[in-house]
Short mmCIF file of C-alpha atoms in Angstrom, two decimals:
data_model
loop_
_atom_site.label_atom_id
_atom_site.label_comp_id
_atom_site.label_asym_id
_atom_site.label_seq_id
_atom_site.Cartn_x
_atom_site.Cartn_y
_atom_site.Cartn_z
CA MET P 297 42.12 30.99 -39.04
CA SER P 298 40.93 29.24 -35.81
CA LYS P 299 43.07 29.74 -32.82
CA THR P 300 44.34 26.09 -32.82
CA LEU P 301 46.41 24.89 -35.70
CA GLY P 302 46.36 21.34 -36.80
CA ILE P 303 49.66 19.30 -36.51
CA GLY P 304 50.55 16.32 -38.76
CA VAL P 305 53.79 14.34 -38.20
CA ILE P 306 55.81 12.72 -41.00
CA GLY P 307 58.26 10.22 -39.44
CA CYS P 308 57.00 7.81 -36.60
CA GLY P 309 60.42 6.77 -35.22
CA ASN P 310 61.89 7.10 -31.80
CA ILE P 311 61.55 10.86 -31.31
CA SER P 312 57.90 11.05 -32.45
CA ALA P 313 56.61 9.82 -29.29
CA ALA P 314 58.16 12.69 -27.41
CA TYR P 315 56.29 15.37 -29.71
CA MET P 316 52.98 13.45 -29.51
CA ARG P 317 53.35 13.06 -25.74
CA LEU P 318 54.11 16.69 -25.05
CA ALA P 319 52.22 18.77 -27.32
CA PRO P 320 49.06 18.80 -25.33
CA LEU P 321 50.94 20.94 -22.88
CA PHE P 322 50.84 23.78 -25.24
CA THR P 323 48.08 26.15 -26.56
CA GLY P 324 47.57 26.90 -30.14
CA ILE P 325 48.58 23.35 -31.46
CA GLU P 326 46.69 20.19 -31.63
CA MET P 327 48.23 16.76 -33.03
CA ARG P 328 45.86 15.25 -35.28
CA ALA P 329 47.57 12.76 -37.75
CA CYS P 330 50.85 11.05 -38.52
CA ALA P 331 52.33 9.21 -41.49
CA ASP P 332 55.49 7.14 -42.22
CA LEU P 333 56.91 5.22 -45.24
CA ASP P 334 56.33 2.37 -43.00
CA THR P 335 52.50 2.20 -42.61
CA ASP P 336 52.87 0.00 -39.72
CA ALA P 337 54.76 2.37 -37.69
CA ALA P 338 52.30 5.23 -38.38
CA LYS P 339 49.40 2.92 -37.32
CA ALA P 340 51.19 2.02 -34.05
CA ARG P 341 51.86 5.59 -33.26
CA ALA P 342 48.31 6.62 -34.24
CA GLU P 343 46.79 4.16 -31.97
CA GLU P 344 49.04 4.88 -29.11
CA PHE P 345 48.38 8.69 -29.11
CA GLY P 346 44.74 8.53 -30.34
CA LEU P 347 45.71 10.14 -33.65
CA ARG P 348 44.65 9.39 -37.35
CA ALA P 349 47.16 7.47 -39.48
CA GLU P 350 47.49 8.82 -42.96
CA THR P 351 49.68 8.17 -46.00
CA ILE P 352 52.20 10.81 -46.51
CA ASP P 353 50.02 12.10 -49.60
CA GLY P 354 47.04 11.97 -47.43
CA LEU P 355 48.58 14.03 -44.69
CA LEU P 356 49.71 16.68 -47.07
CA ALA P 357 46.21 16.87 -48.57
CA ALA P 358 44.31 17.08 -45.29
CA ASP P 359 42.33 20.25 -44.83
CA ASP P 360 42.70 19.99 -40.92
CA ILE P 361 46.55 19.98 -41.16
CA ASP P 362 48.20 23.43 -40.86
CA ILE P 363 51.76 22.59 -39.79
CA VAL P 364 53.78 19.23 -40.66
CA VAL P 365 56.34 18.33 -38.35
CA ASN P 366 59.43 16.65 -40.28
CA LEU P 367 60.81 13.93 -38.04
CA THR P 368 62.42 11.87 -40.74
CA VAL P 369 66.13 11.07 -40.84
CA PRO P 370 68.49 14.20 -41.44
CA ASN P 371 69.47 13.18 -45.19
CA ALA P 372 65.55 13.16 -45.97
CA HIS P 373 64.77 16.59 -44.08
CA PHE P 374 65.16 18.74 -47.18
CA ALA P 375 63.00 16.60 -49.51
CA VAL P 376 60.36 16.00 -47.07
CA SER P 377 60.27 19.88 -45.96
CA LYS P 378 60.12 20.81 -49.71
CA GLN P 379 57.26 18.47 -50.30
CA VAL P 380 55.48 19.94 -47.40
CA LEU P 381 55.94 23.60 -48.41
CA GLU P 382 54.85 22.63 -52.18
CA ALA P 383 51.55 21.23 -50.58
CA GLY P 384 50.97 24.67 -49.08
CA LYS P 385 51.57 23.74 -45.50
CA HIS P 386 53.91 25.16 -42.80
CA VAL P 387 56.78 23.02 -41.83
CA TYR P 388 58.48 22.48 -38.54
CA SER P 389 61.71 20.18 -38.70
CA GLU P 390 63.84 18.15 -36.36
CA LYS P 391 67.35 19.17 -36.32
CA PRO P 392 69.28 19.86 -38.56
CA PHE P 393 66.57 21.09 -40.82
CA VAL P 394 68.97 20.98 -43.81
CA LEU P 395 72.46 19.68 -44.52
CA SER P 396 73.57 22.55 -46.52
CA LEU P 397 73.33 26.22 -46.93
CA GLN P 398 71.87 26.04 -50.32
CA GLU P 399 69.09 23.69 -49.24
CA GLY P 400 67.90 25.96 -46.63
CA LEU P 401 67.92 29.05 -49.04
CA ASP P 402 65.88 26.94 -51.38
CA LEU P 403 63.35 26.14 -48.64
CA LYS P 404 63.32 29.77 -47.71
CA ALA P 405 62.54 30.85 -51.37
CA ILE P 406 59.58 28.53 -51.66
CA ALA P 407 58.15 29.33 -48.07
CA ASP P 408 58.48 33.34 -49.03
CA ALA P 409 56.79 32.80 -52.26
CA LYS P 410 53.81 30.96 -50.80
CA GLY P 411 53.77 32.90 -47.47
CA LEU P 412 54.45 29.99 -45.37
CA ARG P 413 56.81 29.48 -42.22
CA VAL P 414 59.64 27.21 -41.70
CA GLY P 415 60.84 26.37 -38.20
CA SER P 416 63.42 23.94 -36.85
CA ALA P 417 64.31 22.17 -33.66
CA PRO P 418 66.15 22.41 -31.43
CA ASP P 419 64.03 24.42 -28.97
CA THR P 420 65.79 23.61 -25.81
CA PHE P 421 67.50 27.18 -25.93
CA MET P 422 64.16 28.35 -24.88
CA GLY P 423 64.33 26.44 -21.61
CA GLY P 424 64.34 28.17 -18.20
CA ALA P 425 68.05 27.72 -17.66
CA HIS P 426 69.22 28.97 -20.92
CA GLN P 427 66.91 32.01 -20.78
CA LEU P 428 68.40 32.82 -17.52
CA ALA P 429 71.90 32.54 -18.94
CA ARG P 430 70.32 34.84 -21.71
CA HIS P 431 69.07 37.41 -19.27
CA LEU P 432 72.41 37.39 -17.23
CA VAL P 433 74.43 38.02 -20.40
CA ASP P 434 72.18 40.70 -21.86
CA ALA P 435 72.17 42.46 -18.26
CA GLY P 436 76.14 42.31 -18.32
CA ALA P 437 76.15 40.48 -15.15
CA VAL P 438 79.80 38.91 -15.99
CA GLY P 439 80.75 41.83 -18.33
CA ARG P 440 81.37 41.36 -22.05
CA ILE P 441 81.88 37.55 -23.03
CA ALA P 442 85.30 37.46 -24.41
CA SER P 443 85.66 33.80 -24.77
CA GLY P 444 84.42 30.49 -23.69
CA THR P 445 84.27 26.40 -23.94
CA CYS P 446 81.73 23.89 -24.96
CA PHE P 447 82.28 20.14 -24.58
CA VAL P 448 80.01 17.46 -25.70
CA GLN P 449 81.74 13.95 -25.47
CA SER P 450 80.48 10.32 -25.21
CA PRO P 451 81.37 6.92 -26.22
CA GLY P 452 78.61 7.09 -28.97
CA MET P 453 74.95 6.19 -29.91
CA GLU P 454 75.18 2.69 -30.90
CA MET P 455 75.04 1.75 -27.15
CA TRP P 456 71.21 2.95 -26.75
CA HIS P 457 69.79 3.59 -30.18
CA PRO P 458 67.95 0.66 -31.81
CA ASN P 459 69.06 1.73 -35.28
CA PRO P 460 72.07 4.04 -35.09
CA ASP P 461 73.26 3.67 -38.57
CA PHE P 462 72.37 7.16 -39.55
CA PHE P 463 74.46 8.76 -36.77
CA PHE P 464 77.58 7.59 -38.56
CA GLN P 465 76.75 8.51 -41.98
CA PRO P 466 77.05 11.92 -43.81
CA GLY P 467 74.40 14.06 -42.23
CA GLY P 468 75.08 12.44 -38.81
CA GLY P 469 78.14 12.58 -36.41
CA PRO P 470 78.45 14.64 -33.24
CA ILE P 471 78.40 18.12 -35.11
CA LEU P 472 75.29 17.62 -37.16
CA ASP P 473 73.45 15.74 -34.59
CA LEU P 474 74.52 17.39 -31.27
CA GLY P 475 75.90 20.71 -32.65
CA PRO P 476 72.43 22.16 -33.10
CA TYR P 477 71.89 22.19 -29.33
CA TYR P 478 75.28 23.78 -28.57
CA ILE P 479 75.59 26.21 -31.45
CA SER P 480 71.82 27.27 -31.40
CA ASN P 481 72.42 28.29 -27.72
CA LEU P 482 75.58 30.26 -28.21
CA VAL P 483 73.95 32.19 -31.13
CA GLN P 484 71.00 33.04 -28.90
CA LEU P 485 73.34 34.00 -26.18
CA LEU P 486 76.12 35.81 -28.19
CA GLY P 487 74.85 36.44 -31.70
CA PRO P 488 75.95 35.14 -35.17
CA VAL P 489 79.40 33.45 -35.92
CA ALA P 490 81.86 35.27 -38.19
CA ARG P 491 84.51 32.40 -38.91
CA VAL P 492 85.40 29.05 -37.73
CA THR P 493 88.43 26.66 -37.87
CA ALA P 494 88.59 22.99 -36.81
CA LEU P 495 90.39 19.66 -36.90
CA SER P 496 88.48 16.26 -37.26
CA SER P 497 89.09 12.76 -37.21
CA SER P 498 87.46 9.42 -36.30
CA ALA P 499 89.02 6.87 -33.78
CA SER P 500 87.45 3.74 -35.56
CA GLU P 501 86.47 2.73 -38.97
CA TYR P 502 83.59 0.47 -37.81
CA ARG P 503 81.27 0.69 -34.66
CA THR P 504 79.73 -2.28 -32.94
CA ILE P 505 76.11 -1.95 -32.06
CA THR P 506 75.51 -3.09 -28.37
CA SER P 507 71.85 -2.00 -28.32
CA GLU P 508 69.01 -4.34 -29.08
CA PRO P 509 67.69 -5.83 -31.36
CA ARG P 510 70.89 -5.51 -33.55
CA ASN P 511 73.57 -6.19 -30.72
CA GLY P 512 76.90 -7.40 -32.52
CA GLU P 513 76.28 -5.88 -35.98
CA LYS P 514 78.95 -3.52 -37.24
CA ILE P 515 78.43 -0.17 -38.78
CA LYS P 516 81.04 1.64 -41.13
CA VAL P 517 81.92 5.25 -39.99
CA GLU P 518 81.55 7.49 -42.75
CA THR P 519 81.76 11.02 -41.02
CA PRO P 520 84.15 12.51 -38.37
CA THR P 521 83.40 11.44 -34.90
CA THR P 522 85.90 13.70 -33.21
CA ILE P 523 85.92 17.46 -34.00
CA HIS P 524 87.71 20.15 -32.27
CA ALA P 525 86.73 23.59 -33.47
CA VAL P 526 87.15 27.47 -32.62
CA MET P 527 84.38 29.88 -33.40
CA GLN P 528 84.73 33.55 -33.65
CA PHE P 529 81.62 35.42 -33.06
CA VAL P 530 80.82 38.73 -34.79
CA SER P 531 80.76 40.23 -31.20
CA GLY P 532 84.53 39.05 -30.79
CA ALA P 533 84.01 36.26 -28.50
CA GLN P 534 86.05 33.19 -29.43
CA ILE P 535 84.52 29.82 -28.16
CA THR P 536 86.38 26.46 -28.23
CA TYR P 537 84.02 23.65 -29.08
CA CYS P 538 84.80 19.88 -28.77
CA ALA P 539 82.44 17.32 -30.01
CA SER P 540 83.26 13.58 -29.79
CA TRP P 541 81.75 10.05 -29.84
CA ASP P 542 85.10 8.71 -29.09
CA VAL P 543 85.49 9.55 -25.38
CA TRP P 544 84.54 7.29 -22.54
CA GLU P 545 84.92 9.76 -19.70
CA HIS P 546 85.86 13.43 -19.22
CA GLY P 547 85.63 16.08 -16.47
CA HIS P 548 84.92 19.25 -18.81
CA SER P 549 81.68 21.35 -18.05
CA ASN P 550 79.10 21.40 -20.92
CA MET P 551 79.34 25.20 -21.54
CA GLU P 552 81.39 27.82 -19.81
CA LEU P 553 81.40 31.61 -20.94
CA TYR P 554 84.18 33.80 -19.77
CA GLY P 555 83.21 37.63 -19.40
CA THR P 556 85.47 40.55 -18.46
CA THR P 557 84.12 40.48 -14.86
CA GLY P 558 83.32 36.83 -14.23
CA THR P 559 82.29 33.45 -15.57
CA LEU P 560 79.08 31.94 -16.36
CA HIS P 561 78.50 28.15 -16.06
CA VAL P 562 75.66 27.05 -18.49
CA PRO P 563 74.06 23.65 -18.04
CA ASP P 564 73.89 20.90 -21.03
CA PRO P 565 71.93 22.72 -24.01
CA ASN P 566 70.48 19.36 -24.86
CA PHE P 567 68.06 19.91 -22.14
CA PHE P 568 65.63 22.73 -20.98
CA GLY P 569 66.70 22.94 -17.35
CA GLY P 570 69.63 22.69 -15.08
CA GLU P 571 71.72 24.99 -12.85
CA VAL P 572 73.32 28.31 -14.09
CA ARG P 573 76.31 29.29 -11.97
CA MET P 574 78.03 32.74 -11.94
CA THR P 575 81.18 34.18 -10.42
CA GLU P 576 82.23 37.75 -9.73
CA LYS P 577 85.91 37.52 -10.81
CA ALA P 578 87.07 34.23 -9.33
CA GLY P 579 84.41 33.66 -6.60
CA PHE P 580 81.06 32.19 -7.17
CA VAL P 581 77.89 34.27 -6.18
CA ASN P 582 74.16 33.83 -6.40
CA PRO P 583 72.80 35.46 -9.63
CA CYS P 584 70.32 37.24 -7.57
CA VAL P 585 67.54 37.10 -10.11
CA ASP P 586 63.92 36.15 -9.30
CA TRP P 587 63.49 33.55 -12.04
CA ASN P 588 60.26 31.68 -11.90
CA HIS P 589 60.51 30.40 -15.34
CA PRO P 590 57.75 27.73 -16.42
CA PHE P 591 60.27 25.88 -18.45
CA SER P 592 62.55 25.20 -15.62
CA LYS P 593 60.16 23.17 -13.75
CA ALA P 594 60.40 19.38 -13.76
CA ASN P 595 57.52 17.87 -15.68
CA ASP P 596 59.14 14.74 -17.05
CA ASN P 597 60.59 12.04 -14.81
CA GLY P 598 62.32 14.56 -12.62
CA ARG P 599 63.39 16.82 -15.43
CA ALA P 600 62.12 19.83 -17.28
CA ASN P 601 61.08 18.51 -20.74
CA TYR P 602 59.23 21.06 -23.00
CA ARG P 603 59.88 19.68 -26.57
CA CYS P 604 57.18 21.21 -28.76
CA ALA P 605 57.92 24.73 -27.18
CA GLY P 606 59.26 25.88 -30.44
CA LEU P 607 56.58 24.38 -32.47
CA ALA P 608 53.94 26.11 -30.22
CA ASP P 609 55.73 29.49 -30.39
CA MET P 610 55.71 29.05 -34.34
CA ALA P 611 52.08 28.32 -34.30
CA GLN P 612 51.33 31.45 -32.17
CA ALA P 613 53.63 33.48 -34.28
CA ILE P 614 51.55 32.43 -37.37
CA LEU P 615 48.24 33.35 -35.38
CA ASN P 616 49.46 36.59 -34.18
CA ASP P 617 51.81 37.60 -37.23
CA ARG P 618 55.01 37.93 -35.42
CA PRO P 619 58.37 36.31 -35.68
CA HIS P 620 58.94 32.92 -34.31
CA ARG P 621 62.02 31.93 -32.39
CA CYS P 622 63.02 28.65 -33.97
CA SER P 623 63.05 30.46 -37.28
CA ASP P 624 64.53 29.39 -40.71
CA ASP P 625 67.18 32.11 -40.67
CA PHE P 626 68.33 31.34 -37.14
CA ALA P 627 68.38 27.50 -37.91
CA LEU P 628 70.17 28.16 -41.14
CA HIS P 629 73.00 30.13 -39.88
CA VAL P 630 73.49 27.17 -37.26
CA VAL P 631 73.71 24.59 -40.20
CA ASP P 632 76.06 27.04 -41.98
CA VAL P 633 78.37 27.13 -38.85
CA MET P 634 78.32 23.32 -38.45
CA THR P 635 78.99 22.57 -42.12
CA ALA P 636 81.70 25.24 -42.06
CA ILE P 637 83.28 23.53 -39.16
CA LEU P 638 83.24 20.03 -41.04
CA HIS P 639 84.61 21.76 -44.05
CA SER P 640 87.34 23.41 -42.04
CA GLY P 641 88.12 19.95 -40.53
CA GLU P 642 88.34 18.31 -44.04
CA THR P 643 90.56 21.17 -45.59
CA LYS P 644 92.48 22.31 -42.52
CA THR P 645 91.48 25.91 -43.32
CA LEU P 646 89.86 29.03 -41.80
CA VAL P 647 86.32 29.51 -42.97
CA GLU P 648 84.35 32.64 -43.23
CA LEU P 649 80.65 32.35 -42.66
CA SER P 650 78.42 33.71 -45.53
CA SER P 651 75.22 33.67 -43.46
CA THR P 652 74.02 35.70 -40.51
CA CYS P 653 70.93 36.13 -38.26
CA GLU P 654 69.13 37.98 -35.62
CA ARG P 655 69.35 36.49 -32.23
CA PRO P 656 65.81 35.01 -31.27
CA GLU P 657 63.79 37.23 -28.96
CA ALA P 658 64.33 36.22 -25.37
CA LEU P 659 61.54 34.01 -23.84
CA THR P 660 60.73 35.63 -20.56
CA PRO P 661 58.79 33.82 -18.00
CA ASP P 662 55.61 35.57 -18.88
CA ALA P 663 56.05 34.90 -22.60
CA ALA P 664 56.81 31.23 -21.84
CA ALA P 665 53.63 30.96 -19.85
CA ALA P 666 51.66 32.27 -22.62
CA LEU P 667 52.74 29.17 -24.73
CA LEU P 668 51.35 26.77 -22.11
CA ALA P 669 47.82 25.55 -22.14
#
């Protein structure tokens, strides 16, 4: 096998531009082709980024494509990823990579039988800020993490996305759309979740689009838009997690971890960078770590943006026969946590998790540098 794996993309919507634009930052991968049910969308992206436009069948049959990146809408992720695996190619999916535990197990069975890899976004937990938080947690800098809070709250997605319908359908909502960032980061910091409980609701039956080109259209809300959950981890830590698209303004931090000797303030897991703050007891201190992490450096309009890091890590893992960090076991446990939260909200019950996973290997500054071209 060559030292560069060919990448094809299925799904040429909004997010595809970020993948295509940032892939050249990394070693071991090369964007080569794209496809979409809308052939005009595929042709436009191909022309924009110097790729080859293919039909979906053509992409899956192409000899120069080793990994297919699945950027379709969430409720199509399983079917498309299954099709990719059955065509004999590795697949890396946008989040959430499936919408149920059984779907993930089905994909894993196909991949294992064919000797293929499955990977999934998000990869923001590989960012320099979150890996610094991981380093501090592992070093016991604030003692044992006993509890914490996470808040991701806003007025909603219909204000900026040109086609926001899927956000408010089953498979969308703030848990399945934004939860992967927060819960993935918590699992990589604290390990797997044991049980969850939650309450859920929606403030409105319909949402009005205020973005263009569909300004004024109404969308029916078919999934909860406010969820308050508590997750208890196998480690014993319990984290309160509030996710909502019904909040205009709030003053809560994105993520706070409360240890037995201090507090760790972790920046927004939706992004790779940000400031990590730490206390000893009640007083803020400098973390005192020489942390020159490549994925902390601003590279995209003043912000650290290393989307494709998880894809590149999977490619290098395939080439070097090692585990990849954005693995199917890790992503599936996160999906299990999210669907358990939604089930708990619907049934008002405590839900025990049936899945588990290992924490992904920490991404040190040297390991991150090795992913870059």
